[in-house]
Short mmCIF file of C-alpha atoms in Angstrom, two decimals:
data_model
loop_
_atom_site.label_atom_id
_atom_site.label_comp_id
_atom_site.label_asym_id
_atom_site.label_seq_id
_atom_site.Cartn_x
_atom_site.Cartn_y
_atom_site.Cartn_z
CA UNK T 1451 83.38 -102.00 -52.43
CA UNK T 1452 84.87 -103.13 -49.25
CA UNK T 1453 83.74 -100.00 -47.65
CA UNK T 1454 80.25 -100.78 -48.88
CA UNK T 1455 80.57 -104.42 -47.76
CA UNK T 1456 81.71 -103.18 -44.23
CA UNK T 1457 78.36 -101.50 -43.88
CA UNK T 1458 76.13 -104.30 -45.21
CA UNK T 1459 77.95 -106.10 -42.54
CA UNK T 1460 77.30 -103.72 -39.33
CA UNK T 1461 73.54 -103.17 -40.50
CA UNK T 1462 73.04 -107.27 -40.70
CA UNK T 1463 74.55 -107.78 -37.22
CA UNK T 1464 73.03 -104.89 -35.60
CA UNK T 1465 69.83 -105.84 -36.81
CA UNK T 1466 70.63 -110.00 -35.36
CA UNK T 1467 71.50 -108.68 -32.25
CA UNK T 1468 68.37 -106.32 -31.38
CA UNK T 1469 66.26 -109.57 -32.50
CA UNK T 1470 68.38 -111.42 -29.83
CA UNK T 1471 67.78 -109.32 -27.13
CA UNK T 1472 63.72 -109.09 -28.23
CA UNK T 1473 63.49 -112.35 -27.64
CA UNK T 1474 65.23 -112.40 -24.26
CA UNK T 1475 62.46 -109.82 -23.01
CA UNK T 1476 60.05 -111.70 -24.70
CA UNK T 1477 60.57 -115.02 -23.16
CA UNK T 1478 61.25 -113.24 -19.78
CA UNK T 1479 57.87 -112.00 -19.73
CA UNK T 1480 56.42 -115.48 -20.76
CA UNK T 1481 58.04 -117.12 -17.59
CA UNK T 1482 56.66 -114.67 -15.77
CA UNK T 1483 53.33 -114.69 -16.30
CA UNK T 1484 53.30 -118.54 -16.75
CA UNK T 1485 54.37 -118.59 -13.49
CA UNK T 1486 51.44 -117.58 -12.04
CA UNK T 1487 49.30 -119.71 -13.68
CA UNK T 1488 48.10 -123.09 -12.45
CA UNK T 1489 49.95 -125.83 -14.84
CA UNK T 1490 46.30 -127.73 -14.81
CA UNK T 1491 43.13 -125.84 -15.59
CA UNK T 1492 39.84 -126.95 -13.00
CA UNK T 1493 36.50 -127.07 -14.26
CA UNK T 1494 35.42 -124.34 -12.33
CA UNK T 1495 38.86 -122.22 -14.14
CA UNK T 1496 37.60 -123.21 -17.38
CA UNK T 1497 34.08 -122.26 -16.80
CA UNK T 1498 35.54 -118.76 -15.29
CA UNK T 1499 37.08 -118.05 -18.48
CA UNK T 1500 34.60 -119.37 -20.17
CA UNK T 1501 32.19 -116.82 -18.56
CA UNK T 1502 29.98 -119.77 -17.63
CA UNK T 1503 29.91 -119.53 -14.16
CA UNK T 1504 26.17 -117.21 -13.93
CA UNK T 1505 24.88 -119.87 -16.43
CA UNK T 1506 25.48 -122.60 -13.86
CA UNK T 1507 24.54 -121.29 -11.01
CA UNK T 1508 21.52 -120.21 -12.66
CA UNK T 1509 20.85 -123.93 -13.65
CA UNK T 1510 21.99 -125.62 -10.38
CA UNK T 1511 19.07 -122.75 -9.03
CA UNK T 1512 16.56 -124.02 -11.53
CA UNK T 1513 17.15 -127.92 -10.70
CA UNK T 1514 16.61 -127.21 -6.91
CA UNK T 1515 13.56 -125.08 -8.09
CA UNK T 1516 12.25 -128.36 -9.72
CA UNK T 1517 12.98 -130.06 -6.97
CA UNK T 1518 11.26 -128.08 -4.92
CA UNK T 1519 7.93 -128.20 -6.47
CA UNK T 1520 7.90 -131.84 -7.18
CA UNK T 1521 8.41 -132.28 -3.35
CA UNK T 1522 5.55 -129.70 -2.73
CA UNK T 1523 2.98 -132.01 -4.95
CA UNK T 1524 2.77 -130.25 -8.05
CA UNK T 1525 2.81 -133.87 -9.34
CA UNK T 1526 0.31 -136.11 -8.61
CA UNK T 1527 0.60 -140.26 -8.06
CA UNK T 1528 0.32 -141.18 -4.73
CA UNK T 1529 -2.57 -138.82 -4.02
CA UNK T 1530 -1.57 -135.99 -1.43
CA UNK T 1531 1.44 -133.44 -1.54
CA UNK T 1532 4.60 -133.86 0.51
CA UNK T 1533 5.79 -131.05 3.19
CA UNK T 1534 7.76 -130.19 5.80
CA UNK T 1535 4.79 -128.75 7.51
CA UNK T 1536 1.59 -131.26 8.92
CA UNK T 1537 -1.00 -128.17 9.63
CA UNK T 1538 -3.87 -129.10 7.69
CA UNK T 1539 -4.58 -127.49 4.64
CA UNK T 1540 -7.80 -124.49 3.91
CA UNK T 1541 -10.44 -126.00 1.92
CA UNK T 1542 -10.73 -123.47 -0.44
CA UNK T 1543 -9.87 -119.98 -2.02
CA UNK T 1544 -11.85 -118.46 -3.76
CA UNK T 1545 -11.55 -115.48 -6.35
CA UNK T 1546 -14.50 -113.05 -7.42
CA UNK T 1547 -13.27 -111.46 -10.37
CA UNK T 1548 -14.16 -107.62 -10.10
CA UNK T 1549 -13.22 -104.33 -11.81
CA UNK T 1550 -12.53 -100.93 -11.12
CA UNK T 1551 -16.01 -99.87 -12.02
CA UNK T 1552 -18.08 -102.85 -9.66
CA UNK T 1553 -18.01 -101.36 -6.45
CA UNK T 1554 -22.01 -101.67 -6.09
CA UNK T 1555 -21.46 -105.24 -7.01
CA UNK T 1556 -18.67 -105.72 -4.60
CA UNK T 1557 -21.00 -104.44 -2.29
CA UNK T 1558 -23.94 -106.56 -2.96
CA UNK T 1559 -22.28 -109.20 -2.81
CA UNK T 1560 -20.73 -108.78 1.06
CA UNK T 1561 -24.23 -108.22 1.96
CA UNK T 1562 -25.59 -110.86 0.76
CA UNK T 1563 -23.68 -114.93 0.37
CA UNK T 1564 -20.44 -113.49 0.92
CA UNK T 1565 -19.11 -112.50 4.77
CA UNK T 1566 -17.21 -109.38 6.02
CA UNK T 1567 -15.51 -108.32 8.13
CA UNK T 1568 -15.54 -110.79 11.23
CA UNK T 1569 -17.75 -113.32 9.70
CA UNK T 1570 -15.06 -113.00 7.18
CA UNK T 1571 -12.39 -113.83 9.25
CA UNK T 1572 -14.33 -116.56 11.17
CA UNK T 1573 -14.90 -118.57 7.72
CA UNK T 1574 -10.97 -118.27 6.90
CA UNK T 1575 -10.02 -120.16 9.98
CA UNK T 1576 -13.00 -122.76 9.34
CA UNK T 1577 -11.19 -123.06 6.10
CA UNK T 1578 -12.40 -120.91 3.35
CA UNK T 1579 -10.51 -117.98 1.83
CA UNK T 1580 -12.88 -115.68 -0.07
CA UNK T 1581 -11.15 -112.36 -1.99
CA UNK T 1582 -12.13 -110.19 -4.74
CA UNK T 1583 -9.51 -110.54 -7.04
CA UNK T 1584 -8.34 -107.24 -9.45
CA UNK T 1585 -4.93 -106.15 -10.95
CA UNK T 1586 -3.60 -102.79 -11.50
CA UNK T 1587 -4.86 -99.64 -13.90
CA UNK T 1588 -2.80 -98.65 -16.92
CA UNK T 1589 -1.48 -95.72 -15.63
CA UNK T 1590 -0.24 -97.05 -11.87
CA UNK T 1591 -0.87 -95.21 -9.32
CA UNK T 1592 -3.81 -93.18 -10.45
CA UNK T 1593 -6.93 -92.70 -8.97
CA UNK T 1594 -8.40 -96.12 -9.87
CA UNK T 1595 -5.34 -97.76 -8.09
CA UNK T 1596 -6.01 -95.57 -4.98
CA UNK T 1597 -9.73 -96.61 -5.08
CA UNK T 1598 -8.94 -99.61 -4.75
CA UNK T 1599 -6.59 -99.48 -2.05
CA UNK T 1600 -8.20 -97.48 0.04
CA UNK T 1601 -11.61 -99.92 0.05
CA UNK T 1602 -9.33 -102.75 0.54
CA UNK T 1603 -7.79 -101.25 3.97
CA UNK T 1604 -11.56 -100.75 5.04
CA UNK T 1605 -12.62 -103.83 3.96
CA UNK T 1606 -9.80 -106.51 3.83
CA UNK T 1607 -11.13 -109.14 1.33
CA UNK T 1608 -8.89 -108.03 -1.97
CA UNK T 1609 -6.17 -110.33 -3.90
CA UNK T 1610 -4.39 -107.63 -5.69
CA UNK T 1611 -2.58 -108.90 -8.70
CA UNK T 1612 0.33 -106.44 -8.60
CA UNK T 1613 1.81 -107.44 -11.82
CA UNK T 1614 -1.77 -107.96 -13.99
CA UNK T 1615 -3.01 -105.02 -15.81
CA UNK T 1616 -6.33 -104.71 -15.35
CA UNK T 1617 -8.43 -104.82 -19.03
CA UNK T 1618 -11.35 -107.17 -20.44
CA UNK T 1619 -8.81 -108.27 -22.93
CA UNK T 1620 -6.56 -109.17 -20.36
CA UNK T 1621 -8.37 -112.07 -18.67
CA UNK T 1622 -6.53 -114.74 -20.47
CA UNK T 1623 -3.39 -113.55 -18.67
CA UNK T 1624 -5.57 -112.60 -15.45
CA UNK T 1625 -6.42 -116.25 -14.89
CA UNK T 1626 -2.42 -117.18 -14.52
CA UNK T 1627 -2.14 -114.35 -11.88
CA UNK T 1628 -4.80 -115.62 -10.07
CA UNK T 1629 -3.64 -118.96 -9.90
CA UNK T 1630 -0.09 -118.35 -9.08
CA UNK T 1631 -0.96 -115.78 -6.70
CA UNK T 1632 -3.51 -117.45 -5.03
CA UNK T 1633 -1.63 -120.73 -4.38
CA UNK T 1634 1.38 -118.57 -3.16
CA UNK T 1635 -0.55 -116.85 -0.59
CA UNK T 1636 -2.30 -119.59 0.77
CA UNK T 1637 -2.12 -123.63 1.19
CA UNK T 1638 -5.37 -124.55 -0.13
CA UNK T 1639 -7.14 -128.08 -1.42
CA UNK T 1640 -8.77 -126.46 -4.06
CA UNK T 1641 -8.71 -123.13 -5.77
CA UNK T 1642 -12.06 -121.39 -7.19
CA UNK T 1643 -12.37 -118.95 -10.19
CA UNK T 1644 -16.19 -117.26 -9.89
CA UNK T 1645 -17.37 -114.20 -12.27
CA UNK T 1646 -18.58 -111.28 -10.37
CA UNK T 1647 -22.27 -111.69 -12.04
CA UNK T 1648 -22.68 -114.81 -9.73
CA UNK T 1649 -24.15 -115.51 -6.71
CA UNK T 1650 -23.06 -118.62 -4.43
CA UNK T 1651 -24.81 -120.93 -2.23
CA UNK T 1652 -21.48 -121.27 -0.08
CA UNK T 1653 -22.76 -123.48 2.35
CA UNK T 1654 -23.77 -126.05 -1.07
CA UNK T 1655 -20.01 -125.70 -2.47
CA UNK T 1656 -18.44 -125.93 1.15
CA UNK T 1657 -20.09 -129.34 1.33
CA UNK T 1658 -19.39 -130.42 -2.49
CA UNK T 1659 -16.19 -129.68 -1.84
CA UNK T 1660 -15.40 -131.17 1.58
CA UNK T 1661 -16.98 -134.72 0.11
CA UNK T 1662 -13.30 -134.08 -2.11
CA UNK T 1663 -10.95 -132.94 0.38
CA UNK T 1664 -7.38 -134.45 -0.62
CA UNK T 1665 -8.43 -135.56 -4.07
CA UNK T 1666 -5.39 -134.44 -6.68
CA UNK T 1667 -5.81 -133.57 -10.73
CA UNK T 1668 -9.73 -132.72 -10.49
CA UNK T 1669 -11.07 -129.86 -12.90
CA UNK T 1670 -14.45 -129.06 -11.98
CA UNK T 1671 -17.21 -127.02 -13.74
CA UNK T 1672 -20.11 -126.93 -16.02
CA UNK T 1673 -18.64 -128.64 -18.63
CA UNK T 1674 -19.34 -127.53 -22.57
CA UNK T 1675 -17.59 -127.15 -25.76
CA UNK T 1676 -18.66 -125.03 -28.49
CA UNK T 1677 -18.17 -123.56 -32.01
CA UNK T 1678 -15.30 -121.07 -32.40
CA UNK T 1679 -15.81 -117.34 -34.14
CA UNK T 1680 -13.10 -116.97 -36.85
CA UNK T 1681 -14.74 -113.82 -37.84
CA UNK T 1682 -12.77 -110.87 -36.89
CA UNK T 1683 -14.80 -108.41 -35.12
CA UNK T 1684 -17.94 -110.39 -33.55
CA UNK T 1685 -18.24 -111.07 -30.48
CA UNK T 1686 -16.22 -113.91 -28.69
CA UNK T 1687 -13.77 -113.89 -31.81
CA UNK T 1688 -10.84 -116.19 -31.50
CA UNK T 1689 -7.39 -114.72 -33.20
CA UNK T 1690 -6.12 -118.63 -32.96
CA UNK T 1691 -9.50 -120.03 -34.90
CA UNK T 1692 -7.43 -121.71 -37.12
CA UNK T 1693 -5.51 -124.39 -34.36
CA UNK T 1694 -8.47 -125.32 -33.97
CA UNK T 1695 -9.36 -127.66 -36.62
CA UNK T 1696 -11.42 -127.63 -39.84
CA UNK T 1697 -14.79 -128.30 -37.67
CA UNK T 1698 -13.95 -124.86 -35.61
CA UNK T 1699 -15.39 -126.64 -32.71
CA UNK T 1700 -13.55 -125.87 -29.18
CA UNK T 1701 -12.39 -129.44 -27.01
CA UNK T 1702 -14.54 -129.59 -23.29
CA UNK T 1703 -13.92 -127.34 -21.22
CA UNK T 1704 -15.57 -125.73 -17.81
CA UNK T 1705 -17.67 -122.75 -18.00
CA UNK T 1706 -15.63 -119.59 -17.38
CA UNK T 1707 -18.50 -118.52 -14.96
CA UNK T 1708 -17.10 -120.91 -11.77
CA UNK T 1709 -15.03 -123.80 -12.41
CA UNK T 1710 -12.49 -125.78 -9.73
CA UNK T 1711 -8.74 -126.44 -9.62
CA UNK T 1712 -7.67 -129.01 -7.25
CA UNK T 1713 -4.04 -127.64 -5.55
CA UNK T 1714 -1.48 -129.22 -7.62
CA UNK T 1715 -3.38 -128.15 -10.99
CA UNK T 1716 -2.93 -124.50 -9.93
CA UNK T 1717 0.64 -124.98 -8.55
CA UNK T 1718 1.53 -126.54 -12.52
CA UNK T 1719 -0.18 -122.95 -13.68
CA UNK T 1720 2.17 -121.34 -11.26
CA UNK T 1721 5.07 -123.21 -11.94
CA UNK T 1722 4.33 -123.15 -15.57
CA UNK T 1723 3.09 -120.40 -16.33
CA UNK T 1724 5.38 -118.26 -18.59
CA UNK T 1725 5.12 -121.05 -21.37
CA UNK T 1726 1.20 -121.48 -21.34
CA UNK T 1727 -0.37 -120.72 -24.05
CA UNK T 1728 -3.39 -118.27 -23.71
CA UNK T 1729 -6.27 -118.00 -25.89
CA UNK T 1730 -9.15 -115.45 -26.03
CA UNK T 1731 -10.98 -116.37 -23.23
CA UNK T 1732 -9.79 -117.71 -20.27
CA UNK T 1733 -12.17 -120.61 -19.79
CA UNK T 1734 -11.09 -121.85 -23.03
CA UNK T 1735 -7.15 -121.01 -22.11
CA UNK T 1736 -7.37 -123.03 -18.65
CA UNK T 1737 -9.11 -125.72 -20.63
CA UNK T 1738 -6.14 -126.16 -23.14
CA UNK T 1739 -3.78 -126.10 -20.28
CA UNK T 1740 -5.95 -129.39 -18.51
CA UNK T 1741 -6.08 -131.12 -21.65
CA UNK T 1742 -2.56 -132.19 -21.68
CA UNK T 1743 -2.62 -133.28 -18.28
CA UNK T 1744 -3.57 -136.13 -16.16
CA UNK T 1745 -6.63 -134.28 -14.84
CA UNK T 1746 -9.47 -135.95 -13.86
CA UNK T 1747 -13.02 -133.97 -15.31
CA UNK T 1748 -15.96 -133.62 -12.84
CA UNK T 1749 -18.75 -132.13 -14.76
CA UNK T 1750 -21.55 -131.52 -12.01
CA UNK T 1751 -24.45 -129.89 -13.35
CA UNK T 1752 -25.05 -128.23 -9.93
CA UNK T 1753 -21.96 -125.66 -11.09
CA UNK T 1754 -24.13 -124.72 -14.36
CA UNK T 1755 -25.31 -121.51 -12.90
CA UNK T 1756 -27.46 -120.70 -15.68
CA UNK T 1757 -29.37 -124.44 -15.51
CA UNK T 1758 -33.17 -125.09 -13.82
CA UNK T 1759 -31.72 -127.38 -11.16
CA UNK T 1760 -33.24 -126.40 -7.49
CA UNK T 1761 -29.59 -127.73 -6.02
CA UNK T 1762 -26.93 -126.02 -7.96
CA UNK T 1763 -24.28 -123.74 -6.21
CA UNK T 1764 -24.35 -120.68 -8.11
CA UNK T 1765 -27.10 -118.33 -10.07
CA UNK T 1766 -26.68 -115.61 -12.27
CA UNK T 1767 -27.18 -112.32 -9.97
#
C-alpha cells in the first residue's frame, strides 16, 4: 500500500508540474503577441478587421458620385446647370434609331433632311449633333457588327451603343443607352429620340427648340395615352398589363415616334438608370420614368408626325 501510494503520488505531481510549465509557454506567447498590438483599436483597425474597408470606400465613391451630378444639374430649381466649364452648350443631339438591316434608309435619309459629311460637321459646330444610333449583334463581332463599322468609318454619323444588344424587343432597354450615352458624349440642351420611318424639317425643330434654349424638366412630344393589350400574343402586348389599373388605360405620354428630353431629364436616365423600370415599349417606359418627376409636359401638335398640320416638324417617310 505505501508502494502504491508512492506512485499515486509521483503521477499527481508530475502531472501539476507539466500543467505549470504549459501555462508558462502559454502566457509567454500571450505577452508576446499582445505586445504588438495597439492597446486602443482605431476606427479604421476595426473596420480592417471587420473587412469593411472596400465597403467604405465604395460609399465615400458613391457620395462624391452624387455630388457630382447634383453639381452638374441633374436637379433642377434655379433653372440652368452648374460647371466648371462656361463654353456654351450644343442645342441638340439627336438619335435616328436604325438597324442592321436599314442601310437604304440610312441612306435616304443623308440625302435628303439630314447632312453628311461636311455639311455634317458644319451643323455640329452651329450646334446640332445628328447620329444614327444602333447597338451591337448577338453574336459580337460578326458580320453585322463589321457592317456597321465599316459604314461608320466612311460615313462618321453613328452612336454605337457598345453595351445594347441590338433586337426589336430590346428597345425598352435601348432608350436608357441612348440617353446615357448620348449625354456622356456630348453637353447638349436637349436630347432627341426620332424613329428611322421619319422625316424632319430640321430647320422647323432647330427654331422650336432654340425659342427653349436653357429651359430645365421639359418632356416634349405628341402627347397621347391609350388602352393597354393584356392579351398575350397581339400586337403591342404589355407583360405588366396588370400595374396598370382595372381601366387598362396607359397615363400621357409622348409618342415614341420623336419626343424631347431637356438635359437634366436625360442625365436622371443616366444617373438612374439601373433602377428604372422598363415596360414594353419605350415610349411608354420613358413616360413612367417622367411621371414621377418634376417635368414640365409640352404637347405641341407640330411633333405629331402623323397629324394634317402644314407646320409640324416631322412626317412619316
Amino acid at each position: 500500500m505505501a508502494f502504491l501510494s508512492c506512485l499515486a503520488w509521483l503521477y499527481v505531481a508530475g502531472r501539476l508540474w507539466q500543467d505549470a510549465q504549459t501555462r508558462m509557454i502559454l502566457s509567454g506567447l500571450l505577452e508576446k503577441s499582445s505586445g504588438n498590438l495597439p492597446k486602443v483599436l482605431s476606427v479604421e483597425d476595426k473596420l480592417r478587421n471587420l473587412g469593411c474597408i472596400g465597403i467604405g470606400r465604395k460609399i465615400a465613391e458613391a457620395e462624391m458620385d452624387l455630388t457630382k451630378a447634383k453639381n452638374e444639374g441633374y436637379l433642377w430649381g434655379n433653372g440652368t446647370a452648374t460647371g466648371s466649364s462656361d463654353k456654351k452648350k450644343l442645342l441638340a443631339v439627336i438619335g435616328v434609331y436604325t438597324g442592321f438591316g436599314s442601310r437604304l434608309k440610312r441612306n435616304t435619309f443623308r440625302g435628303s433632311w439630314m447632312p453628311r459629311g461636311d455639311a455634317l460637321k458644319k451643323l455640329e459646330e452651329k450646334g446640332v449633333v445628328i447620329r444614327f444610333v444602333i447597338g451591337r449583334s448577338a453574336n459580337r463581332g460578326d458580320s453585322l457588327d463589321r457592317n456597321i463599322d465599316d459604314e461608320n468609318r466612311r460615313t462618321k454619323d453613328f452612336l454605337i451603343l457598345e453595351s445594347h444588344e441590338e433586337a426589336a424587343e430590346e428597345l425598352p432597354s435601348k432608350v436608357k443607352f441612348f440617353f446615357s450615352a448620348a449625354i456622356e458624349a456630348w453637353d447638349a440642351e436637349f436630347y432627341v429620340k426620332v424613329d428611322d420611318n421619319i422625316n424632319l424639317d430640321l430647320a422647323g425643330l432647330i427654331e422650336m427648340l432654340e425659342a427653349r434654349r436653357s429651359s430645365q424638366g421639359l418632356y416634349m412630344g405628341c402627347m397621347k395615352s391609350g388602352g393597354v393589350v393584356s392579351e398575350e400574343g397581339q400586337q403591342w402586348y404589355e407583360p405588366e398589363w396588370w400595374k396598370f389599373g382595372d381601366s387598362k388605360t396607359y397615363f400621357r405620354h409622348a409618342s415614341g415616334a420623336l419626343f424631347i428630353l431637356s438635359n437634366n431629364l436625360a442625365r436622371y436616365i443616366n444617373i438612374n438608370s439601373a433602377s428604372l423600370q422598363s415596360y414594353a415599349h419605350d415610349d411608354i417606359s420613358v413616360g413612367s420614368w417622367m411621371m414621377g418627376l418634376n417635368t414640365t409636359y409640352v404637347d405641341d401638335d407640330r411633333l405629331c408626325c402623323g397629324s394634317s398640320r402644314q407646320e409640324k416638324v416631322c412626317s412619316h417617310a
